[in-house]
PDB file of C-alpha atoms in Angstrom:
ATOM      1  CA  MET A   1       0.072  -0.034   0.002  1.00  0.00           C
ATOM      2  CA  GLN A   2       1.004   3.525  -0.512  1.00  0.00           C
ATOM      3  CA  VAL A   3       0.689   6.887   1.640  1.00  0.00           C
ATOM      4  CA  ARG A   4      -1.439   7.615  -0.959  1.00  0.00           C
ATOM      5  CA  GLU A   5      -3.837   5.586   0.457  1.00  0.00           C
ATOM      6  CA  GLY A   6      -3.953   6.120   4.074  1.00  0.00           C
ATOM      7  CA  MET A   7      -3.572  10.055   4.315  1.00  0.00           C
ATOM      8  CA  SER A   8      -5.702  12.169   5.098  1.00  0.00           C
ATOM      9  CA  THR A   9      -6.269  14.599   2.377  1.00  0.00           C
ATOM     10  CA  VAL A  10      -8.553  17.218   4.692  1.00  0.00           C
ATOM     11  CA  VAL A  11      -5.584  19.172   6.162  1.00  0.00           C
ATOM     12  CA  LEU A  12      -5.782  21.724   8.911  1.00  0.00           C
ATOM     13  CA  THR A  13      -3.774  24.645   8.106  1.00  0.00           C
ATOM     14  CA  VAL A  14      -2.668  27.530  10.247  1.00  0.00           C
ATOM     15  CA  GLY A  15      -0.585  31.089   9.971  1.00  0.00           C
ATOM     16  CA  PRO A  16       2.561  31.059  11.845  1.00  0.00           C
ATOM     17  CA  GLY A  17       0.871  33.805  13.670  1.00  0.00           C
ATOM     18  CA  HIS A  18      -1.874  32.066  15.233  1.00  0.00           C
ATOM     19  CA  THR A  19      -1.370  31.866  18.975  1.00  0.00           C
ATOM     20  CA  LEU A  20      -0.535  28.102  20.334  1.00  0.00           C
ATOM     21  CA  ARG A  21      -4.185  28.271  22.041  1.00  0.00           C
ATOM     22  CA  ALA A  22      -5.933  28.835  18.880  1.00  0.00           C
ATOM     23  CA  ALA A  23      -3.896  25.973  17.239  1.00  0.00           C
ATOM     24  CA  ALA A  24      -4.662  23.414  19.639  1.00  0.00           C
ATOM     25  CA  ARG A  25      -8.661  24.722  19.578  1.00  0.00           C
ATOM     26  CA  LEU A  26      -9.083  23.821  15.946  1.00  0.00           C
ATOM     27  CA  MET A  27      -6.655  20.633  16.299  1.00  0.00           C
ATOM     28  CA  ALA A  28      -9.486  19.724  19.388  1.00  0.00           C
ATOM     29  CA  GLU A  29     -12.226  20.697  17.346  1.00  0.00           C
ATOM     30  CA  ARG A  30     -11.501  18.615  14.363  1.00  0.00           C
ATOM     31  CA  SER A  31      -9.702  15.632  16.157  1.00  0.00           C
ATOM     32  CA  VAL A  32      -6.207  15.823  14.767  1.00  0.00           C
ATOM     33  CA  GLY A  33      -2.936  15.762  16.458  1.00  0.00           C
ATOM     34  CA  ALA A  34      -1.486  18.607  14.134  1.00  0.00           C
ATOM     35  CA  ALA A  35      -1.548  21.320  11.942  1.00  0.00           C
ATOM     36  CA  VAL A  36       0.895  22.379   8.733  1.00  0.00           C
ATOM     37  CA  VAL A  37       1.650  25.405   8.922  1.00  0.00           C
ATOM     38  CA  HIS A  38       2.096  27.746   5.642  1.00  0.00           C
ATOM     39  CA  ASP A  39       4.425  30.658   5.867  1.00  0.00           C
ATOM     40  CA  PRO A  40       4.764  32.234   2.575  1.00  0.00           C
ATOM     41  CA  ASP A  41       8.082  33.476   3.641  1.00  0.00           C
ATOM     42  CA  ALA A  42       9.546  30.094   4.683  1.00  0.00           C
ATOM     43  CA  ALA A  43      11.110  27.256   2.429  1.00  0.00           C
ATOM     44  CA  GLY A  44       8.448  24.576   2.791  1.00  0.00           C
ATOM     45  CA  PRO A  45       5.265  24.211   4.935  1.00  0.00           C
ATOM     46  CA  GLY A  46       5.785  23.513   8.377  1.00  0.00           C
ATOM     47  CA  ILE A  47       3.746  21.533  10.910  1.00  0.00           C
ATOM     48  CA  VAL A  48       3.026  22.161  14.649  1.00  0.00           C
ATOM     49  CA  THR A  49       2.051  19.150  16.527  1.00  0.00           C
ATOM     50  CA  GLU A  50       0.176  18.563  20.019  1.00  0.00           C
ATOM     51  CA  ARG A  51       3.535  18.031  21.300  1.00  0.00           C
ATOM     52  CA  ASP A  52       5.309  20.952  20.453  1.00  0.00           C
ATOM     53  CA  VAL A  53       1.958  22.627  22.245  1.00  0.00           C
ATOM     54  CA  LEU A  54       2.503  20.410  25.272  1.00  0.00           C
ATOM     55  CA  ARG A  55       6.297  21.195  25.347  1.00  0.00           C
ATOM     56  CA  ALA A  56       5.715  25.107  25.003  1.00  0.00           C
ATOM     57  CA  ILE A  57       2.761  24.891  27.724  1.00  0.00           C
ATOM     58  CA  GLY A  58       5.121  22.399  30.484  1.00  0.00           C
ATOM     59  CA  ALA A  59       8.139  25.053  29.761  1.00  0.00           C
ATOM     60  CA  GLY A  60       6.216  28.069  31.347  1.00  0.00           C
ATOM     61  CA  LYS A  61       4.671  29.504  27.862  1.00  0.00           C
ATOM     62  CA  ASP A  62       1.854  31.556  27.992  1.00  0.00           C
ATOM     63  CA  PRO A  63      -0.700  29.631  24.794  1.00  0.00           C
ATOM     64  CA  ASP A  64      -2.260  32.821  24.630  1.00  0.00           C
ATOM     65  CA  THR A  65       0.811  34.966  23.385  1.00  0.00           C
ATOM     66  CA  GLU A  66       2.965  32.416  21.849  1.00  0.00           C
ATOM     67  CA  LEU A  67       3.013  31.945  17.871  1.00  0.00           C
ATOM     68  CA  VAL A  68       2.822  29.058  16.246  1.00  0.00           C
ATOM     69  CA  GLY A  69       5.815  29.901  14.152  1.00  0.00           C
ATOM     70  CA  ASP A  70       8.103  29.799  17.089  1.00  0.00           C
ATOM     71  CA  HIS A  71       7.062  26.348  18.111  1.00  0.00           C
ATOM     72  CA  LEU A  72       7.467  24.221  14.857  1.00  0.00           C
ATOM     73  CA  THR A  73       8.638  20.804  14.940  1.00  0.00           C
ATOM     74  CA  SER A  74      12.064  20.853  13.409  1.00  0.00           C
ATOM     75  CA  ASP A  75      13.971  18.530  11.316  1.00  0.00           C
ATOM     76  CA  ILE A  76      10.861  17.864   9.285  1.00  0.00           C
ATOM     77  CA  VAL A  77      10.586  14.801   7.198  1.00  0.00           C
ATOM     78  CA  TYR A  78       8.139  14.917   3.984  1.00  0.00           C
ATOM     79  CA  ALA A  79       6.593  11.898   2.272  1.00  0.00           C
ATOM     80  CA  ALA A  80       5.742  11.633  -1.606  1.00  0.00           C
ATOM     81  CA  PRO A  81       2.179  10.040  -1.956  1.00  0.00           C
ATOM     82  CA  ASP A  82       3.744   6.881  -4.058  1.00  0.00           C
ATOM     83  CA  TRP A  83       5.986   6.154  -0.896  1.00  0.00           C
ATOM     84  CA  SER A  84       5.048   2.872   0.717  1.00  0.00           C
ATOM     85  CA  LEU A  85       3.385   2.827   4.016  1.00  0.00           C
ATOM     86  CA  GLU A  86       6.441   0.755   5.251  1.00  0.00           C
ATOM     87  CA  ASP A  87       9.026   3.411   4.598  1.00  0.00           C
ATOM     88  CA  ALA A  88       6.329   6.066   5.797  1.00  0.00           C
ATOM     89  CA  ALA A  89       6.300   3.837   8.957  1.00  0.00           C
ATOM     90  CA  ARG A  90      10.147   3.480   8.751  1.00  0.00           C
ATOM     91  CA  ALA A  91      10.619   7.312   8.696  1.00  0.00           C
ATOM     92  CA  MET A  92       8.358   8.045  11.503  1.00  0.00           C
ATOM     93  CA  VAL A  93      10.058   5.956  13.739  1.00  0.00           C
ATOM     94  CA  GLN A  94      13.278   6.482  13.024  1.00  0.00           C
ATOM     95  CA  GLY A  95      12.673  10.365  13.262  1.00  0.00           C
ATOM     96  CA  GLY A  96      10.578   9.904  16.332  1.00  0.00           C
ATOM     97  CA  PHE A  97       7.651  11.871  14.982  1.00  0.00           C
ATOM     98  CA  ARG A  98       3.797  10.863  14.357  1.00  0.00           C
ATOM     99  CA  HIS A  99       2.721  13.172  11.240  1.00  0.00           C
ATOM    100  CA  LEU A 100       4.009  13.584   7.437  1.00  0.00           C
ATOM    101  CA  ILE A 101       3.228  16.205   5.586  1.00  0.00           C
ATOM    102  CA  VAL A 102       2.694  14.877   2.273  1.00  0.00           C
ATOM    103  CA  LEU A 103       3.884  16.571  -1.193  1.00  0.00           C
ATOM    104  CA  ASP A 104       3.329  16.057  -4.475  1.00  0.00           C
ATOM    105  CA  GLY A 105       5.774  18.639  -6.749  1.00  0.00           C
ATOM    106  CA  GLY A 106       5.757  21.099  -3.737  1.00  0.00           C
ATOM    107  CA  ASP A 107       2.005  20.880  -3.264  1.00  0.00           C
ATOM    108  CA  ILE A 108       0.560  19.778   0.001  1.00  0.00           C
ATOM    109  CA  THR A 109      -1.624  16.708  -0.540  1.00  0.00           C
ATOM    110  CA  GLY A 110      -2.008  15.408   2.891  1.00  0.00           C
ATOM    111  CA  VAL A 111      -0.893  14.412   5.979  1.00  0.00           C
ATOM    112  CA  LEU A 112      -0.258  11.085   7.030  1.00  0.00           C
ATOM    113  CA  SER A 113      -0.163   9.834  11.047  1.00  0.00           C
ATOM    114  CA  VAL A 114       0.345   7.049  13.061  1.00  0.00           C
ATOM    115  CA  ARG A 115      -3.030   6.388  13.370  1.00  0.00           C
ATOM    116  CA  ASP A 116      -3.477   6.602   9.667  1.00  0.00           C
ATOM    117  CA  VAL A 117      -1.435   4.152   9.286  1.00  0.00           C
ATOM    118  CA  VAL A 118      -2.660   1.833  11.886  1.00  0.00           C
ATOM    119  CA  ARG A 119      -6.148   2.512  10.205  1.00  0.00           C
ATOM    120  CA  VAL A 120      -5.433   1.084   7.242  1.00  0.00           C
ATOM    121  CA  TRP A 121      -3.081  -1.994   8.422  1.00  0.00           C
ATOM    122  CA  THR A 122      -6.073  -3.085  10.803  1.00  0.00           C
ATOM    123  CA  THR A 123      -8.373  -3.144   7.511  1.00  0.00           C
ATOM    124  CA  ASP A 124      -5.755  -4.380   5.438  1.00  0.00           C
ATOM    125  CA  GLY A 125      -4.129  -6.855   7.846  1.00  0.00           C
ATOM    126  CA  ALA A 126      -0.497  -5.583   6.628  1.00  0.00           C
ATOM    127  CA  THR A 127       2.504  -6.462   8.231  1.00  0.00           C
ATOM    128  CA  CYS A 128       5.621  -4.578   7.791  1.00  0.00           C
ATOM    129  CA  ASP A 129       9.422  -5.321   9.673  1.00  0.00           C
ATOM    130  CA  VAL A 130      10.092  -1.484  11.079  1.00  0.00           C
ATOM    131  CA  PRO A 131      13.410  -1.219  13.065  1.00  0.00           C
ATOM    132  CA  ALA A 132      13.123  -0.670  16.589  1.00  0.00           C
ATOM    133  CA  VAL A 133      13.467   3.040  18.127  1.00  0.00           C
ATOM    134  CA  GLY A 134      17.105   4.044  17.951  1.00  0.00           C
ATOM    135  CA  ALA A 135      17.890   1.480  15.351  1.00  0.00           C
ATOM    136  CA  GLY A 136      20.400   2.654  12.805  1.00  0.00           C
ATOM    137  CA  ALA A 137      19.431   3.450   9.124  1.00  0.00           C
TER     138      ALA A 137
END
């Protein structure tokens, strides 16, 4: 199976000027764990996750004044729609993250989450050999 078969095509997008609280509220309303951040001045799309919001709040940051653009996930890995789900799962495990922005020719076509992978594999019955966390490439 390929990423295009499991990804969510309805993508929550926020701007870098949204507050953490606004982004968190939108993620909660849509029951998603991440929002793609569109910044026309950036080289590519970013992503803010519930984990990023938790880290900021845990560090004492004010979610009503802190901006999404200052709390983006670093070291983003983008997936292509024609990646296998096994390759996507491997990238997530090796990178220690739960979401991949899916790009096709530079355009955002979806987001693939661990939940999406599990949903597809549970339905499909597929299995794969994914390395343990911390294992080399």
